[in-house]
mmCIF file of C-alpha atoms in Angstrom:
data_model
loop_
_atom_site.group_PDB
_atom_site.id
_atom_site.type_symbol
_atom_site.label_atom_id
_atom_site.label_comp_id
_atom_site.label_asym_id
_atom_site.label_seq_id
_atom_site.Cartn_x
_atom_site.Cartn_y
_atom_site.Cartn_z
ATOM 1 C CA UNK A 1 115.730 -48.761 77.139
ATOM 2 C CA UNK A 2 115.596 -45.995 74.630
ATOM 3 C CA UNK A 3 117.232 -46.560 70.989
ATOM 4 C CA UNK A 4 118.708 -43.620 69.310
ATOM 5 C CA UNK A 5 118.185 -43.266 65.466
ATOM 6 C CA UNK A 6 119.636 -45.878 63.460
ATOM 7 C CA UNK A 7 123.405 -45.093 62.362
ATOM 8 C CA UNK A 8 122.293 -46.932 58.961
ATOM 9 C CA UNK A 9 120.985 -44.674 56.233
ATOM 10 C CA UNK A 10 120.312 -45.793 52.700
ATOM 11 C CA UNK A 11 121.749 -42.976 50.854
ATOM 12 C CA UNK A 12 121.034 -44.463 47.296
ATOM 13 C CA UNK A 13 117.587 -44.829 48.210
ATOM 14 C CA UNK A 14 117.222 -41.457 49.485
ATOM 15 C CA UNK A 15 118.930 -40.177 46.309
ATOM 16 C CA UNK A 16 116.147 -41.924 44.038
ATOM 17 C CA UNK A 17 113.547 -40.297 46.111
ATOM 18 C CA UNK A 18 114.701 -36.737 46.160
ATOM 19 C CA UNK A 19 112.637 -34.298 44.363
ATOM 20 C CA UNK A 20 112.588 -30.646 43.689
ATOM 21 C CA UNK A 21 109.926 -29.132 45.763
ATOM 22 C CA UNK A 22 111.331 -25.585 46.037
ATOM 23 C CA UNK A 23 114.176 -23.842 44.431
ATOM 24 C CA UNK A 24 116.601 -25.595 42.086
ATOM 25 C CA UNK A 25 119.510 -24.412 44.650
ATOM 26 C CA UNK A 26 117.857 -26.107 47.332
ATOM 27 C CA UNK A 27 117.238 -29.301 45.267
ATOM 28 C CA UNK A 28 120.789 -29.432 43.941
ATOM 29 C CA UNK A 29 122.383 -28.955 47.453
ATOM 30 C CA UNK A 30 120.223 -31.740 48.786
ATOM 31 C CA UNK A 31 121.034 -33.783 45.640
ATOM 32 C CA UNK A 32 124.819 -33.210 45.970
ATOM 33 C CA UNK A 33 124.763 -34.034 49.784
ATOM 34 C CA UNK A 34 123.172 -37.347 49.079
ATOM 35 C CA UNK A 35 125.556 -38.070 45.970
ATOM 36 C CA UNK A 36 128.683 -37.531 48.239
ATOM 37 C CA UNK A 37 127.336 -40.548 50.439
ATOM 38 C CA UNK A 38 126.748 -42.861 47.692
ATOM 39 C CA UNK A 39 129.485 -45.004 46.582
ATOM 40 C CA UNK A 40 129.557 -47.325 43.298
ATOM 41 C CA UNK A 41 126.890 -45.652 41.490
ATOM 42 C CA UNK A 42 127.697 -44.786 37.886
ATOM 43 C CA UNK A 43 127.821 -41.229 36.670
ATOM 44 C CA UNK A 44 125.138 -41.995 34.109
ATOM 45 C CA UNK A 45 122.830 -43.221 36.905
ATOM 46 C CA UNK A 46 123.685 -40.126 38.964
ATOM 47 C CA UNK A 47 122.548 -38.010 36.126
ATOM 48 C CA UNK A 48 119.474 -39.862 35.484
ATOM 49 C CA UNK A 49 118.526 -39.450 39.237
ATOM 50 C CA UNK A 50 119.216 -35.732 38.996
ATOM 51 C CA UNK A 51 117.068 -35.155 35.956
ATOM 52 C CA UNK A 52 114.124 -37.229 37.282
ATOM 53 C CA UNK A 53 114.113 -35.467 40.404
ATOM 54 C CA UNK A 54 113.758 -31.964 38.856
ATOM 55 C CA UNK A 55 110.363 -30.170 38.439
ATOM 56 C CA UNK A 56 108.633 -31.189 35.663
ATOM 57 C CA UNK A 57 109.087 -28.044 33.230
ATOM 58 C CA UNK A 58 112.969 -28.121 33.862
ATOM 59 C CA UNK A 59 113.020 -32.008 33.358
ATOM 60 C CA UNK A 60 111.140 -31.878 30.045
ATOM 61 C CA UNK A 61 113.478 -28.899 28.680
ATOM 62 C CA UNK A 62 116.625 -30.622 30.066
ATOM 63 C CA UNK A 63 115.645 -34.179 28.640
ATOM 64 C CA UNK A 64 115.738 -32.456 25.010
ATOM 65 C CA UNK A 65 119.139 -31.050 25.433
ATOM 66 C CA UNK A 66 120.701 -34.578 26.402
ATOM 67 C CA UNK A 67 123.475 -33.496 28.735
ATOM 68 C CA UNK A 68 126.587 -35.881 28.932
ATOM 69 C CA UNK A 69 127.606 -35.191 32.277
ATOM 70 C CA UNK A 70 126.168 -34.324 35.671
ATOM 71 C CA UNK A 71 127.922 -30.901 35.806
ATOM 72 C CA UNK A 72 126.500 -30.220 32.249
ATOM 73 C CA UNK A 73 123.018 -31.130 33.496
ATOM 74 C CA UNK A 74 123.339 -28.924 36.650
ATOM 75 C CA UNK A 75 124.610 -26.074 34.369
ATOM 76 C CA UNK A 76 121.646 -26.395 31.889
ATOM 77 C CA UNK A 77 119.071 -26.900 34.643
ATOM 78 C CA UNK A 78 120.184 -23.481 35.985
ATOM 79 C CA UNK A 79 119.830 -21.704 32.807
ATOM 80 C CA UNK A 80 116.349 -23.573 32.161
ATOM 81 C CA UNK A 81 115.197 -22.503 35.577
ATOM 82 C CA UNK A 82 116.509 -19.058 35.002
ATOM 83 C CA UNK A 83 114.515 -18.821 31.669
ATOM 84 C CA UNK A 84 111.343 -20.195 33.489
ATOM 85 C CA UNK A 85 111.590 -17.846 36.131
ATOM 86 C CA UNK A 86 111.303 -14.923 33.848
#
């Protein structure tokens, strides 16, 4: 008997584990894909997961700015990332 992959995936657990290992855009897309599958998680917790998943340099600068929403955190992370790329 062959069993295929489980139809159950713990998206919340995956959201806690997602980390920026490449570009910010790739991380953002992975993060948003997982976020859209998580139900009942507070917006503050989602913002925290996003912040802690960023590369250290971006994370450090973004933490100082204290974004008040996930959209603000993403926008500020893009600005910081662009600055760090220069």
